[in-house]
Short mmCIF file of C-alpha atoms in Angstrom, two decimals:
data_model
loop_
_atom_site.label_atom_id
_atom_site.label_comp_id
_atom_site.label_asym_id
_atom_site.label_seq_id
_atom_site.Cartn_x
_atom_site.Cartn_y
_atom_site.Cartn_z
CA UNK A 1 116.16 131.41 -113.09
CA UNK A 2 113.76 134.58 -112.09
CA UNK A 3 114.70 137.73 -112.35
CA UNK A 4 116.05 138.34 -108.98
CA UNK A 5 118.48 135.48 -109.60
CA UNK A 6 119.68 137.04 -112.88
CA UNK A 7 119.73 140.53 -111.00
CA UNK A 8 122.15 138.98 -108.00
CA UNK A 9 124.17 137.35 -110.38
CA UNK A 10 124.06 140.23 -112.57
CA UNK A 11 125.23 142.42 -109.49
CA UNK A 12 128.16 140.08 -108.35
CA UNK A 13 129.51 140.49 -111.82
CA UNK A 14 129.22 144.09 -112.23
CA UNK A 15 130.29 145.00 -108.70
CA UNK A 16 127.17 147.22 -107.94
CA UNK A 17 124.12 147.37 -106.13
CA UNK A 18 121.98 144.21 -106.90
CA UNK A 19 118.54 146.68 -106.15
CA UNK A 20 119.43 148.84 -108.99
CA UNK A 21 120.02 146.48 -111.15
CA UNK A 22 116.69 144.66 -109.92
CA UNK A 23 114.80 147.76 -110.66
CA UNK A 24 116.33 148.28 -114.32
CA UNK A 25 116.47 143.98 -115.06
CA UNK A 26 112.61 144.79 -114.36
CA UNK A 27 111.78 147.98 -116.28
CA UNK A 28 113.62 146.23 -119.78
CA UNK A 29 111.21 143.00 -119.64
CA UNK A 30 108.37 145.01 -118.73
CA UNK A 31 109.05 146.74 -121.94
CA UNK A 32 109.01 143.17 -123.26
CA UNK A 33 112.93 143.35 -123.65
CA UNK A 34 114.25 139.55 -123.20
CA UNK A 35 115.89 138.71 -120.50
CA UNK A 36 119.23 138.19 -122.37
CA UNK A 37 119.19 141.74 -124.30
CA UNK A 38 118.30 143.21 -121.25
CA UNK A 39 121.10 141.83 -119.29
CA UNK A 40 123.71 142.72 -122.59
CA UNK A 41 122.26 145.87 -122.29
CA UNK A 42 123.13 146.48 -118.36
CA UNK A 43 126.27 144.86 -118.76
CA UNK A 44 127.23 147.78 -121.34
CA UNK A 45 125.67 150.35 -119.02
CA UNK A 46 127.31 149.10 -116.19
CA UNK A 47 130.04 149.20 -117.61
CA UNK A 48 130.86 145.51 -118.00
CA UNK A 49 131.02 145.08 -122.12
CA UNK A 50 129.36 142.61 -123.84
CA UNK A 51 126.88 139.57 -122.40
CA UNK A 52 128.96 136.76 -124.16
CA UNK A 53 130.52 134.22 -122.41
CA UNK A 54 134.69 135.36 -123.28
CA UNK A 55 132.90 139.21 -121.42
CA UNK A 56 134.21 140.46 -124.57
CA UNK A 57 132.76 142.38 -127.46
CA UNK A 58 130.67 139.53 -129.43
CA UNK A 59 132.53 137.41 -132.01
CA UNK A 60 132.00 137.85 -135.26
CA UNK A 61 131.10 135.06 -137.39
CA UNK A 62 129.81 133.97 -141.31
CA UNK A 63 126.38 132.89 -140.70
CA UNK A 64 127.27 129.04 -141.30
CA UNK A 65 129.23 129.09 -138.09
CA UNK A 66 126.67 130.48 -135.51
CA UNK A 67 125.48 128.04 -133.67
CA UNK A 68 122.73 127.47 -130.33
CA UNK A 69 125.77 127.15 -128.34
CA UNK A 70 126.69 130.77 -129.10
CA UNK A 71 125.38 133.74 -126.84
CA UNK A 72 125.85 137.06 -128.91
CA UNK A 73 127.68 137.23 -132.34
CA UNK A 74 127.94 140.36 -134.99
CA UNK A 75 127.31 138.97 -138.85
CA UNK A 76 127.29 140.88 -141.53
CA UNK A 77 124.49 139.63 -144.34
CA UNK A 78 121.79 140.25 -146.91
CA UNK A 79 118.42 140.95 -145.74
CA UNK A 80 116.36 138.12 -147.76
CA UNK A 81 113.29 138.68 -146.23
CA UNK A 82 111.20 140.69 -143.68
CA UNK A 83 108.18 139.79 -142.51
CA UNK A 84 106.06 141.83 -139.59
CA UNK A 85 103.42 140.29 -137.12
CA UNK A 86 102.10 141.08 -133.44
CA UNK A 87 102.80 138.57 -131.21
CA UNK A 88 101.41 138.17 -127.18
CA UNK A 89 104.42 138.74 -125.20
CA UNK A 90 104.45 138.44 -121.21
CA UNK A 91 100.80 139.35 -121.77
CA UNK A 92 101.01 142.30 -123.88
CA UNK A 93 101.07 142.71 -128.14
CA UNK A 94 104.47 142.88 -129.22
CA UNK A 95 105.31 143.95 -132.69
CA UNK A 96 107.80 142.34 -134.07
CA UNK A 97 109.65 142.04 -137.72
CA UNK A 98 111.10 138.86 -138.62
CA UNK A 99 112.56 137.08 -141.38
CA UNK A 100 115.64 135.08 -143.44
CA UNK A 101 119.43 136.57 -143.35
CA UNK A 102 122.15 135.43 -145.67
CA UNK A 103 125.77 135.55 -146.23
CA UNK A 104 128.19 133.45 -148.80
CA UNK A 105 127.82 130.25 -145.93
CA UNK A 106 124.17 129.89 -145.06
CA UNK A 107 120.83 131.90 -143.79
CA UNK A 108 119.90 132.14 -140.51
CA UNK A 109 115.94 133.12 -139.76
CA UNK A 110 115.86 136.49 -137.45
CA UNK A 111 113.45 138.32 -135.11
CA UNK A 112 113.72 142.20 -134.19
CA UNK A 113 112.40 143.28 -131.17
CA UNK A 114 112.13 146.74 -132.88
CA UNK A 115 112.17 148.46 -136.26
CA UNK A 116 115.46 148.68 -137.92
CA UNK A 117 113.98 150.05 -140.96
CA UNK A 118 115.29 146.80 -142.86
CA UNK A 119 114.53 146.32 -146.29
CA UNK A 120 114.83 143.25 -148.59
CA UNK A 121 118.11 143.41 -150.15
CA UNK A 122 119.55 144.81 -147.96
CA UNK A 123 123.04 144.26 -146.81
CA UNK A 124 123.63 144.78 -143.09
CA UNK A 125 126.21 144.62 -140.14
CA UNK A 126 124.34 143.59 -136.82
CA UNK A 127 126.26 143.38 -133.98
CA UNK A 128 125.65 142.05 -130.84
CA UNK A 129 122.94 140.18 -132.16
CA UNK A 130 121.62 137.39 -129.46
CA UNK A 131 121.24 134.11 -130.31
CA UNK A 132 118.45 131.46 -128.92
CA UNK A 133 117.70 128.06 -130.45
CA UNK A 134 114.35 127.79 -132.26
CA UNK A 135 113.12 124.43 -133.99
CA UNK A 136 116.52 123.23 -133.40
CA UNK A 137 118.62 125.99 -135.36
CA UNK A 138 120.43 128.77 -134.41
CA UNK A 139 117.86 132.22 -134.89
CA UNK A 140 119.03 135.82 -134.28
CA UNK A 141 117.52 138.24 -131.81
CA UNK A 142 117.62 142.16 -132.74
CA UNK A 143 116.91 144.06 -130.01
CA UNK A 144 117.82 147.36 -127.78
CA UNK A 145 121.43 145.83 -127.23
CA UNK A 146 122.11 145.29 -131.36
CA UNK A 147 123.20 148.24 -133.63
CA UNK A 148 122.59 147.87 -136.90
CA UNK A 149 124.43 149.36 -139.75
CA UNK A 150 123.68 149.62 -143.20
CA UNK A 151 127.18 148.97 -145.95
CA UNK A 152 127.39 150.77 -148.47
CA UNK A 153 128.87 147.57 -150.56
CA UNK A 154 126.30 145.06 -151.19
CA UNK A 155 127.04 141.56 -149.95
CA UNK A 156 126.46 139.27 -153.38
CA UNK A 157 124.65 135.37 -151.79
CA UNK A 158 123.27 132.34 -153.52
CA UNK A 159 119.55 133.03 -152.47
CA UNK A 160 117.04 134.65 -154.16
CA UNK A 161 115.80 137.96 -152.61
CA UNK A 162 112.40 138.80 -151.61
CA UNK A 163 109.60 136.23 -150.49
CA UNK A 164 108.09 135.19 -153.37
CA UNK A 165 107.12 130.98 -153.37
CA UNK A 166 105.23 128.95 -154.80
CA UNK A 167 103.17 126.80 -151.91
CA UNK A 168 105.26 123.87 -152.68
CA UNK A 169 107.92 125.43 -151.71
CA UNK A 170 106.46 126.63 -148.22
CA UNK A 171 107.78 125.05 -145.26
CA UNK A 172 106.47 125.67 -141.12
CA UNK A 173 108.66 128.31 -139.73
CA UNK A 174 108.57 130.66 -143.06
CA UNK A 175 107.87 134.10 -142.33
CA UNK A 176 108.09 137.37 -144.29
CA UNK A 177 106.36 135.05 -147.26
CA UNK A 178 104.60 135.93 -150.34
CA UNK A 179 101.92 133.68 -152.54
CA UNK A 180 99.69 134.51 -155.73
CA UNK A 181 97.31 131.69 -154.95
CA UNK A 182 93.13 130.85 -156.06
CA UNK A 183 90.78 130.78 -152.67
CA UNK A 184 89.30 127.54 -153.71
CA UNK A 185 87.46 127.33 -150.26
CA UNK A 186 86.62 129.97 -147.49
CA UNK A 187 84.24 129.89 -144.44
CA UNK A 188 84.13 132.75 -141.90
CA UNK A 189 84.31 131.10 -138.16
CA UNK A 190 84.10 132.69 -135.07
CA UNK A 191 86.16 131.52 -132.39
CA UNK A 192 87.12 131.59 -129.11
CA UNK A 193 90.52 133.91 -129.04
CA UNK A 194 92.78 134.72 -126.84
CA UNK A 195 91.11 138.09 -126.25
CA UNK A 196 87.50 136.38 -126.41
CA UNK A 197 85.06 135.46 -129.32
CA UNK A 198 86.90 136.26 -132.91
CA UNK A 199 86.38 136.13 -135.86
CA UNK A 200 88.79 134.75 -139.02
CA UNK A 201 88.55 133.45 -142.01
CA UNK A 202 89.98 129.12 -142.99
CA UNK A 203 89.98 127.59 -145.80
CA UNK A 204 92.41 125.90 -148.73
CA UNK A 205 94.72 128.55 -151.17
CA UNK A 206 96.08 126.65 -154.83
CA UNK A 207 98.30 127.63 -157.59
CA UNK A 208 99.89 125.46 -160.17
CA UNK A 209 102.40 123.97 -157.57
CA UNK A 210 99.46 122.36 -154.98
CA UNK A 211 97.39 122.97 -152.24
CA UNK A 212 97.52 124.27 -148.49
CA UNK A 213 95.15 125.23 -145.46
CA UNK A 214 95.16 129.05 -144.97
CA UNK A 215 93.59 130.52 -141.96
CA UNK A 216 93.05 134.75 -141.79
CA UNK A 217 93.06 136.13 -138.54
CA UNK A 218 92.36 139.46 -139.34
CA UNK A 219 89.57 138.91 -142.18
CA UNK A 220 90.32 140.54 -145.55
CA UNK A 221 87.43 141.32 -147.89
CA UNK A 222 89.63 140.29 -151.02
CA UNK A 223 90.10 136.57 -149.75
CA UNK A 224 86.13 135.37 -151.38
CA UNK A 225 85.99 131.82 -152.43
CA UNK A 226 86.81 131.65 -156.19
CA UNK A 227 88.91 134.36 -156.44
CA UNK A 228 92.54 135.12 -157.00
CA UNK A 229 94.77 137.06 -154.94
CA UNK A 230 98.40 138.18 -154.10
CA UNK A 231 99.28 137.64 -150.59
CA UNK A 232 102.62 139.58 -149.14
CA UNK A 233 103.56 139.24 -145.68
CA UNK A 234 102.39 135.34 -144.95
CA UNK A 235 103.77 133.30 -141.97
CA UNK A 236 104.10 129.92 -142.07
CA UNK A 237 102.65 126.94 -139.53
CA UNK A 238 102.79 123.38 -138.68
CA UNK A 239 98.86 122.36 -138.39
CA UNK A 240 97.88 118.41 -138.25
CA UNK A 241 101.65 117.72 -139.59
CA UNK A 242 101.34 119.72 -142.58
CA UNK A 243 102.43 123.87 -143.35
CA UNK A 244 99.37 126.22 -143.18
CA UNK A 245 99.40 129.57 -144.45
CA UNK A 246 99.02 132.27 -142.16
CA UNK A 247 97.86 135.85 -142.93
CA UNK A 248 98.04 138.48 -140.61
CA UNK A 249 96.73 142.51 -139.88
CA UNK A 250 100.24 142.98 -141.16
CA UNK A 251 99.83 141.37 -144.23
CA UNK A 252 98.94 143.21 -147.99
CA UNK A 253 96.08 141.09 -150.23
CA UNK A 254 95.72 142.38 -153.72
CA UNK A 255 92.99 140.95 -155.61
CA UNK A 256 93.57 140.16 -159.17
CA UNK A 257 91.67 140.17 -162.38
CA UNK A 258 92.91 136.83 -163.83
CA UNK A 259 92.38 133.81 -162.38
CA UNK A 260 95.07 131.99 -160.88
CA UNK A 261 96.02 128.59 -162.93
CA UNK A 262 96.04 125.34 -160.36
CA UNK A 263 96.60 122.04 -160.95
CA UNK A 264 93.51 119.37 -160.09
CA UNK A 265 95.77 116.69 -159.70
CA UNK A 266 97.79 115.72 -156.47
CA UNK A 267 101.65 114.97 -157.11
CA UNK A 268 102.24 111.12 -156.97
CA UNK A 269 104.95 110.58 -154.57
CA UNK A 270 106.45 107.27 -153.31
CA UNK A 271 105.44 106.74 -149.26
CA UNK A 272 108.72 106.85 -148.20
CA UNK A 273 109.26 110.28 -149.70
CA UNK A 274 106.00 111.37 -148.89
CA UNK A 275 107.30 110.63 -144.83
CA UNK A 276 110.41 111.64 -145.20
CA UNK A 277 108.85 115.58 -146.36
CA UNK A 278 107.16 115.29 -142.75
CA UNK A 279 103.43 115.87 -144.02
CA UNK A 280 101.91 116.82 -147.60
CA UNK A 281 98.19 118.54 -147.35
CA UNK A 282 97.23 116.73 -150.80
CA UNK A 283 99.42 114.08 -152.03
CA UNK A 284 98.22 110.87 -154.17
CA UNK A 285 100.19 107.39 -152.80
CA UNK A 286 100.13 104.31 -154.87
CA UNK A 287 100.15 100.86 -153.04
CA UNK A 288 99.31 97.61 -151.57
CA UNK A 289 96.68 97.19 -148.87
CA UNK A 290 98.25 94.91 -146.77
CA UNK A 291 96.12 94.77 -143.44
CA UNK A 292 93.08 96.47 -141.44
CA UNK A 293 93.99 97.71 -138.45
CA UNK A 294 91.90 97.39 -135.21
CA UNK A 295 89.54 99.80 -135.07
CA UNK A 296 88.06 99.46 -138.07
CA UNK A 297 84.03 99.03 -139.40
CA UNK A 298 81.49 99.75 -137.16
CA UNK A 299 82.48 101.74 -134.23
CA UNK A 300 81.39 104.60 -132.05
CA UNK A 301 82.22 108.26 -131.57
CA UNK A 302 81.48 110.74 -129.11
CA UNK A 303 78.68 113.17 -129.01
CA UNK A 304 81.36 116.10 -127.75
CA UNK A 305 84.46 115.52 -129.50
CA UNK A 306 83.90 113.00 -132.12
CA UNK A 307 86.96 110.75 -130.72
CA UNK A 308 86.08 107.40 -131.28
CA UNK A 309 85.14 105.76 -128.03
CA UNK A 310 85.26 102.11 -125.99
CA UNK A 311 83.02 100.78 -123.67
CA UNK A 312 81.43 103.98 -123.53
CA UNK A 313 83.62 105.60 -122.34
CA UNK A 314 85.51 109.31 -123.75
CA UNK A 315 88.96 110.24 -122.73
CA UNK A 316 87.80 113.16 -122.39
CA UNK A 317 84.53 113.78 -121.66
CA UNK A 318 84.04 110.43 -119.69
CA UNK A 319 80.92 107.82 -120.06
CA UNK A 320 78.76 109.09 -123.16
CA UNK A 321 76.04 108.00 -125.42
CA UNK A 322 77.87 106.46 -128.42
CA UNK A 323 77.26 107.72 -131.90
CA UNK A 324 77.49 104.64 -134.76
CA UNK A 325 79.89 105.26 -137.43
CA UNK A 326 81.92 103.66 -139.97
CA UNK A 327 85.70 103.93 -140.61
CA UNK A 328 88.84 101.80 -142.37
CA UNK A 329 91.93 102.27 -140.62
CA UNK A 330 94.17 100.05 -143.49
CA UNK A 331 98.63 99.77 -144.07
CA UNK A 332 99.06 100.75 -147.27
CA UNK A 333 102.96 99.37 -148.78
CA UNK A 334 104.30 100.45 -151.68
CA UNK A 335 107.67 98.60 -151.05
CA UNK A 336 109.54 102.36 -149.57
CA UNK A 337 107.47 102.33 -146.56
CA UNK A 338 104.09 101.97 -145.53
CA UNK A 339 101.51 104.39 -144.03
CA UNK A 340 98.39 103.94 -142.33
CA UNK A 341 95.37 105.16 -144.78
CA UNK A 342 92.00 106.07 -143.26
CA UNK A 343 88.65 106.37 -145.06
CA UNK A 344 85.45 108.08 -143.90
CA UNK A 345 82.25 107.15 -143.22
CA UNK A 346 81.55 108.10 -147.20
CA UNK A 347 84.25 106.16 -148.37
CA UNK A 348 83.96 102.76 -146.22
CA UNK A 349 80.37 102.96 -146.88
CA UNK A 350 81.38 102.91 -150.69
CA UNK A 351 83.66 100.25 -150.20
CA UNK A 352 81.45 97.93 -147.84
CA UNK A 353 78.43 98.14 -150.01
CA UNK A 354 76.23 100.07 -147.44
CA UNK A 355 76.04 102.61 -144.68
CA UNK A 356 75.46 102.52 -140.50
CA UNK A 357 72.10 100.95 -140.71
CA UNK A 358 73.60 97.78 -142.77
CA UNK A 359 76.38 97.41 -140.73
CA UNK A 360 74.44 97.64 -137.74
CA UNK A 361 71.84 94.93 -138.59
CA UNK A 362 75.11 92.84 -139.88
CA UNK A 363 76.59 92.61 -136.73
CA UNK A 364 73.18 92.05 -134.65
CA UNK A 365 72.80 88.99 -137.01
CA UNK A 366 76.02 88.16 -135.97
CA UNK A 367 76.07 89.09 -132.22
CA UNK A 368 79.41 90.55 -133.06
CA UNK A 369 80.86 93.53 -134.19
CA UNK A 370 84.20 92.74 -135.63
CA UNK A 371 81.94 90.97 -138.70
CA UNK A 372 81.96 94.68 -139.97
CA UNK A 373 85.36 94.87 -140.06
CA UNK A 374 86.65 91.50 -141.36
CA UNK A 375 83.99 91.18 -144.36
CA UNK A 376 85.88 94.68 -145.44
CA UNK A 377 89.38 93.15 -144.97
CA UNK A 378 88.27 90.22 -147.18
CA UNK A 379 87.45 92.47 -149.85
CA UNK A 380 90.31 95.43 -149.99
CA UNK A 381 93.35 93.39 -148.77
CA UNK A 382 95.70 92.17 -150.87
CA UNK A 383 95.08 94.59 -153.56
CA UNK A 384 96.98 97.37 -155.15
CA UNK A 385 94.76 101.15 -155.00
CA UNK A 386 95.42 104.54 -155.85
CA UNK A 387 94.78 106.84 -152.52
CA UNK A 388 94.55 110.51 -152.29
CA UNK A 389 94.51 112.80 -149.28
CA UNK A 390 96.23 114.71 -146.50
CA UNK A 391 99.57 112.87 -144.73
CA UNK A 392 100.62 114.29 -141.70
CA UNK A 393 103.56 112.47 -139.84
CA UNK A 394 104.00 112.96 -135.78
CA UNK A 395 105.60 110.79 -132.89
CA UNK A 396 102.42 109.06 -133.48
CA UNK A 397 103.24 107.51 -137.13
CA UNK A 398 102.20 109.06 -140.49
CA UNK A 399 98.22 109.05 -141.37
CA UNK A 400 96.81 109.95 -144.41
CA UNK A 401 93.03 111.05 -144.32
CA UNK A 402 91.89 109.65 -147.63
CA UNK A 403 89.51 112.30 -150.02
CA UNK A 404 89.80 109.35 -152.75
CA UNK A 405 90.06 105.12 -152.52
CA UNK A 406 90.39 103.75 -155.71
CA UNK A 407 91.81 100.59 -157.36
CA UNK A 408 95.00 100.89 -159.34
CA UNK A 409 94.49 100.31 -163.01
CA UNK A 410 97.55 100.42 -164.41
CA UNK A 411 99.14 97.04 -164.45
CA UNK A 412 102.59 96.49 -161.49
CA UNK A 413 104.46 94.48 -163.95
CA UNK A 414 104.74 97.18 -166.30
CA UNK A 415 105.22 99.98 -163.83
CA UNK A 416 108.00 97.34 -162.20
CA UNK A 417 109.71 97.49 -165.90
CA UNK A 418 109.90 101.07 -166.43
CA UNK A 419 111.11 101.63 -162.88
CA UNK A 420 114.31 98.90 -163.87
CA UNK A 421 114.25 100.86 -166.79
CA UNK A 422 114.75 104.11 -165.31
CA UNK A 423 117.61 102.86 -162.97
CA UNK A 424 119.84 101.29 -165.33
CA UNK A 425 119.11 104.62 -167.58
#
C-alpha cells in the first residue's frame, strides 16, 4: 500500500479531506516517522483516537502477551538494556536507541524512533507503543505517537540489568551489548560502503567463554591486535550462520591494562547440539567419517570469486580460466547427527600426502580426476577424528570449515562406557 492509499483510507475514516492528510501522511515519513506512527499520530490529531484495530485507546498488556498480531499496546516494564546506532532510513541516517524490555512475563526487544532519555533500570509506562514482527517475535516501536512515563515504583523482573555478556552468551539480534574481550586478530580493510570507499576494522574478539568475528565500522584506536578492551554499546549479527560482534560510532572502547584471560580450547559439543545452536564460530566435533562427498580432491576455482567451478564455467562470472585446488568435502556422524566437514587446501594436502602438483600428475597418470578423490576416501573413511572449526547452519545444511583434522585418540569403547555411565547416574 503507498502512501496515497493509506492517505484515502486514512481520509474515509477520519471524515476529512484526503489532500491534507496526504500532505501531513508525507511530511511524518519524510521525517523518517513509520508509516504506522504516523498514521496513530493523525488519527489522534484528527481526532479519531488510537490506530489499533478496536479504534480505541491501545490495550494494555504484560509483555508475555503481546504478540505480531497486535497493532499498538501500552506495557509497563524495566528498561534492561539500551543500545544506540545510526541506521539508513528511506535514504537518510536515522538515529535510533534500541534495546531489551522486561516485565514479571517475558522481554520484548524495542526500537525508539527518538530519545526518551531511557536509562538501564529503568522502570517505564509506554503507551501506544507500535508493534511490528522482527525475526519472528513481537518488537516494540517508540516513536512520536508513544508517551513515555517514568514510575516512581520500580518494577522488580527475573533478568539481570545492564548488557554485560560473556560472548557465549551473545546471540544475532542483541543490541545495547557489552563485552571485555582480547583482540586476538585485527586487519584494517577498506571497503566499498554504502556512502563509497570505507574504511573498518575485522577481526576475531576472545575471553574465557570463546571466540567471535568482530567487525568496527567506525575504527577505534584502542581495538590493536593483542590487546584487551571493554566494549559498551555492541550490536549483534548473523554472518556465515554464526553471531558477529558489531561496534559502532556509538559505541565506548576502554582499553585495559590487564590482559584478558581466554581459553585456547574450543568447547566439545555433540553435532546435534552443535545444529540445533544454529552456528558456533569455533566449536571442536568428535566423529565418524562416514563418506566423501562429490566435489572433493582436485578441483577448480575461479580466478574472480574463488567459487569452485565445472566445465569452466562460473555462475557468476561465466567461462573462466580454472585455478587447481584441493578440497575434502566429508559427513562426519557422531550418532546425534551428522554434518558435512570441509578441509582446505592445507589440510587435504596434509591428509593426501602432497599438494596441487601431485594430485595433478596423479590424475594425468590416470586420465581421470576422481583418482584424487577416491585414494583420499580410502584413507579417512571409516575412521573416528577429532575436527575443529567454524559451523554455520542455513537452508543449505550445516558446514563446518575445519582449522584442525585430526584422528581421535581416545579409545570409543571407553567413551561409550562413561556415556552409559553417566545416564544411569
Amino acid at each position: 500500500m503507498n502512501l496515497e492509499d493509506h492517505a484515502e483510507e486514512l481520509a474515509s475514516d477520519l471524515g476529512v479531506d484526503k489532500q491534507e492528510v496526504l500532505e501531513d501522511l508525507e511530511k511524518l515519513v519524510s521525517y523518517s516517522v513509520p508509516v504506522d506512527e504516523a498514521k496513530g499520530s493523525l488519527r489522534r490529531k484528527y481526532g479519531g483516537g488510537s490506530s489499533s484495530a478496536s479504534g480505541g485507546e491501545p490495550s494494555k498488556k504484560s509483555i508475555g502477551d503481546v504478540t505480531t498480531e497486535d497493532s499498538n499496546v501500552t506495557v509497563t516494564a524495566r528498561v534492561l538494556t539500551v543500545g544506540e546506532r545510526t541506521i539508513r532510513y528511506q535514504g537518510d541516517d536515522q538515529r535510533i536507541f534500541e534495546g531489551e524490555l522486561a516485565d514479571e512475563t517475558g522481554t520484548i526487544s524495542y526500537t525508539a524512533w527518538q530519545d526518551f532519555g531511557l536509562t538501564e533500570g529503568d522502570t517505564i509506562t509506554a503507551g501506544n507503543a507500535g508493534v511490528r514482527e522482527w525475526d519472528g517475535r513481537p518488537e516494540l516501536n517508540l516513536g512520536q505517537s508513544t508517551t513515555l512515563v517514568q514510575e516512581d515504583e520500580t518494577l522488580e523482573v527475573p533478568y539481570p540489568i545492564g548488557g554485560d555478556r560473556e560472548l557465549a552468551d551473545l546471540a544475532p539480534g542483541d543490541r545495547g551489548r557489552n563485552v571485555v574481550v582480547k583482540v586476538e586478530e585485527c586487519e584494517r580493510k577498506t571497503i566499498d560502503g554504502r556512502d563509497g570507499e570505507t574504511e573498518i576494522l575485522s577481526g576475531v574478539l576472545a575471553d574465557s567463554s570463546g571466540k567471535l568475528p568482530f567487525t568496527d565500522w567506525d575504527p577505534h584506536s584502542e581495538i590493536e591486535a593483542g590487546g584487551s578492551v571493554r566494549i559498551e554499546d555492541i550490536y549483534v549479527r548473523e554472518f556465515r550462520g554464526v553471531p558477529s560482534v558489531n561496534v559502532s560510532e556509538h559505541s565506548h572502547v576502554i582499553a585495559l591494562q590487564e590482559e584478558v584471560e581466554t581459553t585456547e580450547g574450543a568447547p566439545r559439543m555433540g553435532i546435534r547440539e552443535a545444529v540445533d545452536s544454529g552456528g558456533v564460530y569455533d566449536v571442536e566435533l568428535v566423529g565418524n567419517l562416514i563418506a566423501v562427498r562429490d566435489g572433493s580432491g582436485l578441483i577448480e576455482r575461479c580466478p574472480e570469486c574463488s567459487r569452485v567451478i565445472q566445465n569452466g564455467q562460473c555462475r557468476t562470472h561465466g567461462a573462466v580460466e580454472g585455478e587447481d585446488d584441493l578440497r575434502v568435502k566429508g559427513i562426519l556422524d557422531d550418532g546425534t547427527g551428522t554434518v558435512t566437514v570441509i578441509l582446505d587446501d592445507e589440510l587435504t594436502a596434509d591428509i593426501y600426502g602432497g599438494g596441487v602438483e601431485k594430485a595433478k600428475e596423479h590424475a594425468r597418470d590416470a586420465m581421470d580426476k576422481e583418482v584424487v578423490a577416491e585414494s583420499i576416501a580410502e584413507d579417512i573413511v571409516g575412521k573416528e577424528y577429532v575436527v575443529r572449526g567454524q559451523l554455520s547452519v542455513d537452508e543449505y545444511g550445516a558446514n563446518l570449515d575445519a582449522t584442525s583434522f585430526e584422528l581421535a585418540e581416545d579409545d570409543p569403547a571407553a567413551r561409550a562406557t562413561a556415556l552409559l555411565a553417566e545416564v544411569d547416574a
